[in-house]
C-alpha cells in the first residue's frame, strides 16, 4: 500500500481522509493556507505544509506548490477530496507526470466527463437515457431557439463546465430564452472561466437520484446503490439519503446496470457518481457524472458497511475490488444533514465566528464528520459546510427519528448554522412521507422559515 500520501484539501473531507489513512497505516501530509494554520486537518496529519495565502487560487488550487510539497515530503499519492482540484484533469496529468498517483480516474476520463455536454454524448452511445436536448454544446442563439421549440418549454440552460448548481437557468417562456442564455453564460464565464452552454428539457419536479460506483483497474465495475439528494436549495444538496424510497429492486438493477455501462463506456476507474433525474412516472435520465468522492458518500458507507476512501486507495494502488455486485447488500436506511454556517433567516448568508462551545451527537447509529473544535475560528475564505450529521437505522422512519434526536443533541455555539432548518425539515409531513422532490425547499421555504420564527419565539 501507499506509504505516505498528500491530501490536497481542507476541512471535514481532509479529516475524513486522514481517518482512513490512520486505519490503513498510511502517513498523511496535510496542506494548508496561511488562514488555515489552526485547522484540525493540520493538527491530525502526520505532517503539514503551508502552500500559500488564504485565497484558494493561491493555495488549495496552486498546483505547482501542492506538487512541490508532495515531492519534497516523498508522497506516493495525492488524494484530492472534493471541490478544489478534484475534477481538474490538468492536475491529475501533472501528478502522473511527476510520478505521483492521483487518487481518482485518469486525466483523459476526467476531461471526457467533466464537460457535461460531451458526457451526455458518451451516454447516448451506450443507450443510457439522457434528458432530451441539444446534441452537445450550442452557441448560436438561432439554433438554441430552434432546439427549444423542438423539445418544448420549459427548458433548462446548462453550462458544460457547470458544478455546484451554477451556470444553470430554467426557462418557461420563449421570450425569456435569450436573456436567460446571456445570464447563464456570464455566470458560467465568471465561475468556471468557460461559457460553453447546452440545453435540455426541464423535467418537472423530479427526484435527484445518483448511483455510487467503484471501478478497479482490472475491468471490474460495481455500483453501491443509490442516494436520493432531492432536498436541494438553489440546485445544491442539503439533505441526502440512501436508499431512495421510490426505487424498488427492479428499478435499482435497471438503473444500476445503466450506471455500470456508463462507467465502462467512459473507461472509468476509482470511485464516482452517476447522477440522474427521476420523474414521477419512474423514467430516469442521466444528467452528469461526478469523477470524485462526494460530500454525501457517508450515507452509502452506512448502508453498505464499506469505507469508500479505503476503496479509493486500494483501487489507486492497482488492487482488484474485493467485492462483486452480488456481495453488495444495502442494509437499513441512512440520512445525512449538511450543517452549513449560513443563516436561513438572512437568505442563507454565510457567517463566521469563534466556536465557543460544541456538543456533537453520539449514541447508536450516529456519525458526525467535521473539522470543528472548541476555540476554532471559522474562515470566511472557503465553503460554508461545517459538519455533516449522518444517521443509520433499520427503517427510514427510524432514521428520521434518530436524526431529530441527533440534531437535538447538537450544539454549535459561535456561528449560525442550518441545523435548526434541517431539524424542521425532519418534521415536515411531505418529507416524512417521502414526497419531497427537488422543488420542495423552494416551494416550502416561506412556510419553513415562519415555522422557524415561531420556534424561536
Ligand atoms: P454535486 O452537487 O456537484 O454533486 P457536491 O454537493 O458533492 O457536488 O459538492 C462537492 C463540493 O464541491 C461542495 O463542497 C461544493 O461546494 C464544491 N463544489 C462543487 N462545484 C464546485 C465548483 N465549481 N467550484 C468550487 N467548488 C465546487
Ligand atoms: P451540477 O453540476 O451543478 O451539480 P447537475 O447537472 O447535476 O449540475 O444539476 C444540478 C441539479 O439541477 C440536479 O440535482 C437537479 O435538481 C437539477 N436538474 C439538472 N438537470 C435537470 C433537468 N433536466 N430537469 C430538471 N432538473 C434538473
Ligand atoms: Mg450534480
Coordinates of C-alpha atoms and ligand atoms in Angstrom, one line a residue:
X1 CA 0.0 0.0 0.0
X2 CA 1.0 3.7 -0.3
X3 CA 3.4 4.7 2.4
X4 CA 2.7 8.4 2.5
X5 CA 0.0 10.5 0.8
X6 CA -0.8 14.2 0.5
X7 CA -4.3 15.5 0.9
X8 CA -5.0 18.4 -1.5
X9 CA -7.9 19.7 0.5
X10 CA -9.0 21.0 3.9
X11 CA -12.0 20.9 6.3
X12 CA -14.1 17.9 7.1
X13 CA -13.1 15.9 3.9
X14 CA -9.4 16.2 4.8
X15 CA -10.1 15.0 8.3
X16 CA -12.2 12.2 6.8
X17 CA -9.3 11.0 4.6
X18 CA -6.8 11.2 7.4
X19 CA -9.1 8.9 9.5
X20 CA -8.9 6.1 6.9
X21 CA -5.2 6.6 6.3
X22 CA -4.6 6.1 10.0
X23 CA -6.6 2.9 9.9
X24 CA -4.6 1.8 6.8
X25 CA -1.3 2.8 8.3
X26 CA -0.6 5.4 5.6
X27 CA 1.2 8.6 6.7
X28 CA -0.5 11.8 5.7
X29 CA 0.8 15.2 4.6
X30 CA -1.8 18.0 5.0
X31 CA -1.5 21.2 3.1
X32 CA -2.9 24.5 4.4
X33 CA -3.2 28.1 3.6
X34 CA -2.0 30.8 6.0
X35 CA -5.6 31.3 7.0
X36 CA -5.8 27.6 8.0
X37 CA -2.8 27.3 10.3
X38 CA -5.1 26.3 13.2
X39 CA -7.3 23.9 11.2
X40 CA -8.0 20.4 12.5
X41 CA -6.7 18.6 9.5
X42 CA -3.3 20.3 10.0
X43 CA -3.2 19.0 13.6
X44 CA -4.3 15.5 12.8
X45 CA -2.0 14.8 9.8
X46 CA 1.4 13.2 10.2
X47 CA 2.9 16.5 8.9
X48 CA 1.7 19.6 7.2
X49 CA 3.0 22.0 4.6
X50 CA 1.8 25.6 4.0
X51 CA 1.1 26.1 0.3
X52 CA 0.1 29.7 0.1
X53 CA -2.1 32.6 1.3
X54 CA -5.8 32.5 2.2
X55 CA -7.1 32.9 -1.3
X56 CA -7.9 29.4 -2.7
X57 CA -6.5 30.3 -6.1
X58 CA -3.1 30.8 -4.5
X59 CA -3.1 27.8 -2.1
X60 CA -5.6 25.0 -2.4
X61 CA -5.7 25.5 -6.2
X62 CA -2.0 26.2 -6.5
X63 CA -0.9 23.1 -8.4
X64 CA 2.8 23.9 -8.5
X65 CA 3.0 24.4 -4.8
X66 CA 1.0 21.4 -4.0
X67 CA 3.1 19.1 -6.2
X68 CA 6.3 20.6 -4.8
X69 CA 5.0 19.8 -1.3
X70 CA 4.2 16.2 -2.3
X71 CA 7.6 15.7 -3.9
X72 CA 9.5 17.3 -1.1
X73 CA 7.8 15.2 1.5
X74 CA 8.2 12.0 -0.5
X75 CA 4.5 11.2 -1.1
X76 CA 3.4 8.3 -3.4
X77 CA -0.1 9.6 -4.0
X78 CA -2.4 12.6 -3.7
X79 CA -6.0 12.4 -2.6
X80 CA -7.9 15.5 -3.9
X81 CA -11.1 15.2 -1.8
X82 CA -14.0 17.1 -3.4
X83 CA -14.2 20.6 -4.8
X84 CA -10.8 22.4 -5.4
X85 CA -8.6 20.3 -7.8
X86 CA -10.6 17.1 -7.5
X87 CA -12.0 17.3 -11.1
X88 CA -9.1 19.1 -12.6
X89 CA -7.6 17.0 -15.4
X90 CA -4.5 19.1 -15.7
X91 CA -3.7 18.5 -12.1
X92 CA -4.3 14.7 -12.5
X93 CA -2.0 14.8 -15.5
X94 CA 0.7 16.7 -13.6
X95 CA 0.6 14.2 -10.8
X96 CA 1.1 11.3 -13.3
X97 CA 4.0 13.2 -14.9
X98 CA 5.6 13.7 -11.5
X99 CA 5.3 10.0 -10.7
X100 CA 2.7 10.6 -8.1
X101 CA -0.6 8.6 -8.1
X102 CA -3.7 10.8 -8.4
X103 CA -6.4 9.1 -6.4
X104 CA -9.2 9.3 -8.9
X105 CA -9.8 8.5 -12.6
X106 CA -7.3 9.1 -15.4
X107 CA -6.9 12.6 -16.7
X108 CA -8.5 11.8 -20.1
X109 CA -11.5 10.4 -18.4
X110 CA -12.0 13.5 -16.2
X111 CA -11.8 15.5 -19.4
X112 CA -14.4 13.4 -21.2
X113 CA -16.8 13.5 -18.3
X114 CA -16.1 17.0 -16.9
X115 CA -17.6 18.6 -20.0
X116 CA -21.3 17.7 -19.3
X117 CA -22.3 18.1 -22.9
X118 CA -19.6 15.6 -24.1
X119 CA -20.5 13.3 -21.2
X120 CA -24.1 13.1 -22.5
X121 CA -22.9 12.1 -25.9
X122 CA -21.0 9.3 -24.4
X123 CA -24.1 8.1 -22.6
X124 CA -26.2 8.2 -25.7
X125 CA -23.7 5.9 -27.4
X126 CA -24.3 3.4 -24.7
X127 CA -28.1 3.7 -24.7
X128 CA -28.2 5.3 -21.3
X129 CA -31.3 7.5 -21.2
X130 CA -30.4 11.2 -21.2
X131 CA -32.6 14.3 -20.8
X132 CA -33.8 15.3 -24.4
X133 CA -31.9 18.3 -25.6
X134 CA -29.1 19.5 -27.8
X135 CA -26.6 17.0 -29.1
X136 CA -23.6 18.8 -27.5
X137 CA -22.9 22.4 -27.0
X138 CA -24.9 25.3 -28.6
X139 CA -23.5 28.8 -29.2
X140 CA -25.8 30.2 -31.9
X141 CA -29.0 31.8 -30.4
X142 CA -31.0 30.9 -33.5
X143 CA -30.0 27.2 -33.2
X144 CA -30.9 27.4 -29.5
X145 CA -34.3 28.8 -30.2
X146 CA -34.9 26.0 -32.8
X147 CA -33.9 23.3 -30.3
X148 CA -36.0 24.8 -27.5
X149 CA -39.1 24.8 -29.8
X150 CA -38.4 21.2 -30.8
X151 CA -38.1 19.8 -27.3
X152 CA -40.8 22.2 -25.9
X153 CA -40.8 24.5 -22.9
X154 CA -39.9 24.6 -20.1
X155 CA -36.2 24.1 -20.8
X156 CA -33.1 24.2 -18.8
X157 CA -29.9 26.0 -19.9
X158 CA -26.8 24.4 -18.5
X159 CA -23.1 25.2 -18.6
X160 CA -20.9 22.4 -20.0
X161 CA -18.4 23.1 -17.2
X162 CA -21.0 23.6 -14.6
X163 CA -20.9 22.5 -11.0
X164 CA -22.4 23.4 -7.6
X165 CA -25.7 24.3 -9.3
X166 CA -24.2 27.3 -11.0
X167 CA -24.4 28.4 -14.7
X168 CA -28.0 27.0 -14.9
X169 CA -31.2 28.7 -15.8
X170 CA -34.8 27.5 -16.1
X171 CA -36.8 29.0 -19.0
X172 CA -40.6 28.8 -19.1
X173 CA -41.4 31.3 -21.8
X174 CA -39.8 31.6 -25.3
X175 CA -39.2 35.4 -24.7
X176 CA -37.0 34.5 -21.7
X177 CA -34.7 32.2 -23.7
X178 CA -32.1 34.6 -25.0
X179 CA -31.9 36.9 -21.9
X180 CA -31.5 33.8 -19.7
X181 CA -28.9 32.3 -22.1
X182 CA -26.8 35.5 -21.8
X183 CA -27.2 35.5 -18.0
X184 CA -26.2 31.8 -17.6
X185 CA -23.3 32.3 -20.0
X186 CA -22.0 35.3 -17.9
X187 CA -22.3 33.3 -14.7
X188 CA -20.5 30.3 -16.2
X189 CA -17.7 32.5 -17.5
X190 CA -17.3 34.1 -14.1
X191 CA -17.5 30.8 -12.2
X192 CA -15.7 28.3 -14.5
X193 CA -13.8 30.5 -17.0
X194 CA -15.8 28.7 -19.7
X195 CA -19.1 29.8 -21.1
X196 CA -20.0 26.8 -23.3
X197 CA -23.7 26.0 -22.9
X198 CA -26.1 23.3 -23.7
X199 CA -29.8 22.9 -23.4
X200 CA -32.1 20.2 -22.2
X201 CA -35.8 19.7 -21.3
X202 CA -36.6 20.8 -17.8
X203 CA -38.0 17.7 -16.1
X204 CA -40.8 19.0 -13.8
X205 CA -40.4 18.3 -10.1
X206 CA -38.1 15.3 -10.5
X207 CA -36.1 13.5 -7.8
X208 CA -32.4 13.7 -7.9
X209 CA -31.1 10.1 -7.7
X210 CA -27.5 9.2 -8.0
X211 CA -25.6 5.9 -8.1
X212 CA -22.3 5.4 -6.4
X213 CA -19.8 3.3 -8.4
X214 CA -16.5 1.6 -7.8
X215 CA -14.3 0.6 -10.7
X216 CA -10.9 -1.0 -10.4
X217 CA -8.1 -1.1 -13.0
X218 CA -8.9 -4.7 -13.9
X219 CA -12.2 -4.1 -15.6
X220 CA -14.4 -4.7 -12.6
X221 CA -17.2 -2.2 -12.1
X222 CA -19.8 -2.4 -9.4
X223 CA -22.5 0.0 -8.0
X224 CA -23.3 0.6 -4.4
X225 CA -26.9 1.5 -4.8
X226 CA -28.4 5.0 -4.9
X227 CA -28.7 8.2 -2.9
X228 CA -31.8 10.4 -3.1
X229 CA -30.5 14.0 -3.0
X230 CA -33.7 15.8 -3.8
X231 CA -33.6 18.2 -0.8
X232 CA -31.8 21.0 -2.5
X233 CA -31.6 24.7 -2.3
X234 CA -30.6 26.5 -5.5
X235 CA -29.7 23.2 -7.0
X236 CA -27.3 22.5 -4.1
X237 CA -27.9 19.5 -1.9
X238 CA -28.8 19.9 1.7
X239 CA -30.1 16.5 2.8
X240 CA -29.3 13.2 1.3
X241 CA -30.4 9.6 2.0
X242 CA -29.9 6.1 0.9
X243 CA -31.8 4.1 -0.4
X244 CA -34.3 6.2 -2.3
X245 CA -37.9 5.4 -1.3
X246 CA -39.1 5.4 -4.9
X247 CA -36.7 2.8 -6.1
X248 CA -37.6 -0.9 -5.9
X249 CA -35.3 -3.8 -6.6
X250 CA -36.2 -3.9 -10.3
X251 CA -35.6 -0.2 -10.9
X252 CA -32.4 -0.4 -8.9
X253 CA -31.0 -3.2 -11.0
X254 CA -32.0 -1.4 -14.2
X255 CA -30.5 2.0 -13.2
X256 CA -27.6 0.2 -11.6
X257 CA -26.9 -1.7 -14.9
X258 CA -27.0 1.6 -16.9
X259 CA -24.7 3.2 -14.4
X260 CA -22.1 0.4 -14.7
X261 CA -22.4 0.6 -18.5
X262 CA -21.9 4.4 -18.3
X263 CA -18.7 3.9 -16.3
X264 CA -17.4 1.2 -18.6
X265 CA -18.2 3.4 -21.6
X266 CA -16.0 6.1 -20.2
X267 CA -13.2 3.8 -19.2
X268 CA -13.8 4.9 -15.6
X269 CA -11.7 3.9 -12.7
X270 CA -11.9 4.7 -9.0
X271 CA -15.0 5.9 -7.1
X272 CA -17.5 8.0 -9.0
X273 CA -21.1 9.0 -9.1
X274 CA -23.6 8.9 -11.9
X275 CA -26.4 11.4 -11.4
X276 CA -29.9 11.1 -12.8
X277 CA -33.2 12.9 -12.5
X278 CA -36.2 10.6 -11.9
X279 CA -39.7 11.8 -13.0
X280 CA -43.0 10.9 -11.3
X281 CA -43.6 8.1 -13.9
X282 CA -40.4 6.3 -13.0
X283 CA -38.5 7.5 -16.1
X284 CA -34.9 8.4 -15.4
X285 CA -32.4 10.4 -17.3
X286 CA -28.7 10.8 -16.9
X287 CA -27.6 14.4 -16.1
X288 CA -23.9 14.2 -15.2
X289 CA -21.1 12.1 -13.8
X290 CA -19.0 13.3 -10.8
X291 CA -15.5 12.0 -11.1
X292 CA -14.6 12.2 -7.4
X293 CA -15.7 11.3 -3.9
X294 CA -18.8 13.2 -3.0
X295 CA -19.9 15.1 0.1
X296 CA -22.8 12.6 0.6
X297 CA -20.6 9.4 0.3
X298 CA -21.2 8.7 4.0
X299 CA -24.8 7.6 3.6
X300 CA -23.6 4.9 1.2
X301 CA -20.9 3.9 3.7
X302 CA -23.6 3.5 6.3
X303 CA -25.9 1.2 4.3
X304 CA -23.1 -0.8 2.6
X305 CA -20.7 -1.0 5.6
X306 CA -17.9 -0.1 3.2
X307 CA -15.2 2.6 3.6
X308 CA -15.2 4.4 0.2
X309 CA -12.0 6.2 0.9
X310 CA -10.2 2.9 1.6
X311 CA -11.6 1.5 -1.6
X312 CA -10.3 4.6 -3.4
X313 CA -6.8 4.0 -2.1
X314 CA -6.9 0.3 -2.9
X315 CA -8.0 0.9 -6.5
X316 CA -5.4 3.6 -6.9
X317 CA -2.8 1.1 -5.8
X318 CA -4.0 -1.2 -8.7
X319 CA -5.7 -3.7 -6.4
X320 CA -8.8 -5.5 -7.7
X321 CA -12.1 -5.0 -5.9
X322 CA -12.7 -7.5 -3.2
X323 CA -16.5 -7.5 -3.6
X324 CA -18.7 -8.4 -6.5
X325 CA -22.1 -6.9 -7.3
X326 CA -23.8 -9.8 -5.6
X327 CA -21.9 -9.1 -2.4
X328 CA -23.3 -5.6 -2.1
X329 CA -26.2 -5.5 0.3
X330 CA -28.0 -2.3 1.3
X331 CA -28.8 -2.5 5.0
X332 CA -31.4 -0.2 6.6
X333 CA -31.6 3.5 5.9
X334 CA -29.2 6.4 6.2
X335 CA -29.7 10.1 6.2
X336 CA -27.2 13.0 6.1
X337 CA -27.9 16.6 7.0
X338 CA -25.3 19.2 6.0
X339 CA -24.7 21.7 8.7
X340 CA -23.7 25.0 6.9
X341 CA -22.6 28.2 8.5
X342 CA -25.5 30.0 6.9
X343 CA -28.4 32.0 8.4
X344 CA -31.7 30.8 6.9
X345 CA -33.4 34.0 8.3
X346 CA -31.0 36.1 6.2
X347 CA -31.3 34.3 2.9
X348 CA -28.7 31.7 3.9
X349 CA -26.0 34.3 4.1
X350 CA -22.7 32.7 5.3
X351 CA -21.3 33.8 8.6
X352 CA -18.1 33.1 10.6
X353 CA -17.2 33.1 14.2
X354 CA -15.2 31.6 17.0
X355 CA -16.6 28.2 18.2
X356 CA -17.4 28.8 21.9
X357 CA -18.9 25.5 22.8
X358 CA -19.6 22.3 20.9
X359 CA -21.6 19.2 21.6
X360 CA -21.8 16.6 18.9
X361 CA -24.5 13.9 19.0
X362 CA -23.5 10.3 19.7
X363 CA -25.1 7.1 20.6
X364 CA -26.3 4.3 18.3
X365 CA -26.2 4.8 14.6
X366 CA -24.9 8.4 14.6
X367 CA -21.8 9.7 12.8
X368 CA -20.5 13.3 12.6
X369 CA -17.9 14.3 10.0
X370 CA -16.5 17.7 10.8
X371 CA -13.3 19.7 11.3
X372 CA -14.8 22.0 14.0
X373 CA -13.4 22.1 17.5
X374 CA -13.9 24.4 20.5
X375 CA -11.9 27.6 20.2
X376 CA -11.6 27.3 16.4
X377 CA -12.4 30.4 14.4
X378 CA -14.1 29.6 11.2
X379 CA -12.7 31.0 7.9
X380 CA -14.6 33.3 5.5
X381 CA -12.4 32.1 2.6
X382 CA -13.9 28.7 2.0
X383 CA -17.0 26.6 1.7
X384 CA -19.6 27.2 4.4
X385 CA -20.2 23.5 5.1
X386 CA -19.1 23.0 8.7
X387 CA -20.3 19.5 9.5
X388 CA -22.3 16.5 8.3
X389 CA -24.6 14.6 10.7
X390 CA -25.3 11.1 9.4
X391 CA -27.6 8.6 11.0
X392 CA -28.3 5.0 10.2
X393 CA -31.3 2.9 11.4
X394 CA -33.2 -0.2 10.2
X395 CA -36.0 1.8 8.5
X396 CA -36.5 5.3 7.1
X397 CA -38.9 6.4 9.8
X398 CA -36.5 5.2 12.5
X399 CA -33.7 7.1 10.7
X400 CA -35.8 10.3 10.7
X401 CA -36.4 9.9 14.4
X402 CA -32.8 9.3 15.0
X403 CA -31.8 12.4 13.0
X404 CA -34.2 14.5 15.0
X405 CA -32.7 13.2 18.2
X406 CA -29.1 13.7 16.9
X407 CA -29.9 17.3 15.9
X408 CA -31.5 17.9 19.4
X409 CA -28.1 16.9 20.9
X410 CA -26.1 19.0 18.5
X411 CA -24.8 22.4 19.9
X412 CA -22.6 24.7 17.9
X413 CA -22.1 28.0 19.7
X414 CA -20.4 30.9 18.0
X415 CA -21.8 30.6 14.5
X416 CA -25.3 30.5 13.0
X417 CA -26.0 27.3 11.1
X418 CA -28.6 25.5 9.1
X419 CA -29.0 22.8 11.8
X420 CA -32.4 24.2 13.0
X421 CA -33.6 24.4 9.4
X422 CA -32.6 20.7 8.9
X423 CA -34.4 19.9 12.1
X424 CA -37.6 21.4 10.9
X425 CA -37.3 19.6 7.6
X426 CA -37.1 16.4 9.5
X427 CA -40.7 17.2 10.8
X428 CA -42.2 18.2 7.5
X429 CA -45.0 15.8 6.5
X430 CA -44.1 15.9 2.9
X431 CA -40.5 14.9 3.7
X432 CA -41.6 12.2 6.1
X433 CA -44.0 10.8 3.5
X434 CA -41.1 10.7 1.1
X435 CA -42.8 13.0 -1.3
X436 CA -40.3 15.8 -1.5
X437 CA -38.8 16.4 -4.9
X438 CA -36.1 18.9 -6.0
X439 CA -38.6 21.9 -5.8
X440 CA -39.6 21.1 -2.2
X441 CA -37.4 23.7 -0.4
X442 CA -38.2 26.4 -2.9
X443 CA -41.9 25.8 -2.6
X444 CA -42.0 25.4 1.1
X445 CA -39.3 27.9 2.1
X446 CA -41.7 30.6 3.4
X447 CA -43.6 28.1 5.5
X448 CA -40.5 26.6 7.0
X449 CA -39.0 30.0 7.8
X450 CA -42.2 31.0 9.5
X451 CA -42.1 27.8 11.5
X452 CA -38.5 28.6 12.4
X453 CA -39.6 32.1 13.5
X454 CA -42.3 30.6 15.8
X455 CA -39.9 28.1 17.3
X456 CA -37.5 30.9 18.2
X457 CA -40.1 33.0 19.9
Ligands
LIG1 P1 -22.5 18.0 -6.7 O1 -23.8 18.6 -6.2 O2 -22.0 18.6 -8.0 O3 -22.6 16.5 -6.7 P2 -21.4 18.1 -4.1 O4 -22.6 18.6 -3.5 O5 -20.9 16.7 -3.8 O6 -21.4 18.3 -5.7 O7 -20.3 19.2 -3.8 C1 -18.9 18.9 -3.7 C2 -18.2 20.1 -3.1 O8 -17.5 20.8 -4.1 C3 -19.0 21.1 -2.3 O9 -18.3 21.5 -1.2 C4 -19.2 22.2 -3.3 O10 -19.3 23.4 -2.7 C5 -17.9 22.1 -4.1 N1 -18.1 22.5 -5.5 C6 -18.8 21.9 -6.4 N2 -18.6 22.5 -7.6 C7 -17.7 23.5 -7.4 C8 -17.1 24.4 -8.2 N3 -17.3 24.5 -9.5 N4 -16.2 25.3 -7.7 C9 -15.9 25.2 -6.4 N5 -16.5 24.3 -5.5 C10 -17.4 23.5 -6.0
LIG2 P1 -24.2 20.5 -11.1 O1 -23.0 20.1 -11.9 O2 -24.3 21.9 -10.7 O3 -24.3 19.5 -9.9 P2 -26.4 19.0 -12.3 O4 -26.4 18.8 -13.8 O5 -26.0 17.8 -11.5 O6 -25.5 20.2 -12.0 O7 -27.8 19.5 -11.8 C1 -28.0 20.0 -10.5 C2 -29.4 19.9 -10.1 O8 -30.3 20.6 -11.1 C3 -30.0 18.5 -10.1 O9 -29.7 17.8 -8.9 C4 -31.5 18.7 -10.4 O10 -32.1 19.1 -9.2 C5 -31.5 19.9 -11.3 N1 -31.5 19.5 -12.7 C6 -30.5 19.2 -13.5 N2 -30.9 18.9 -14.7 C7 -32.3 18.9 -14.7 C8 -33.3 18.7 -15.7 N3 -33.0 18.4 -17.0 N4 -34.6 18.9 -15.3 C9 -34.9 19.2 -14.0 N5 -34.0 19.4 -13.1 C10 -32.7 19.3 -13.4
LIG3 MG1 -24.6 17.5 -10.0

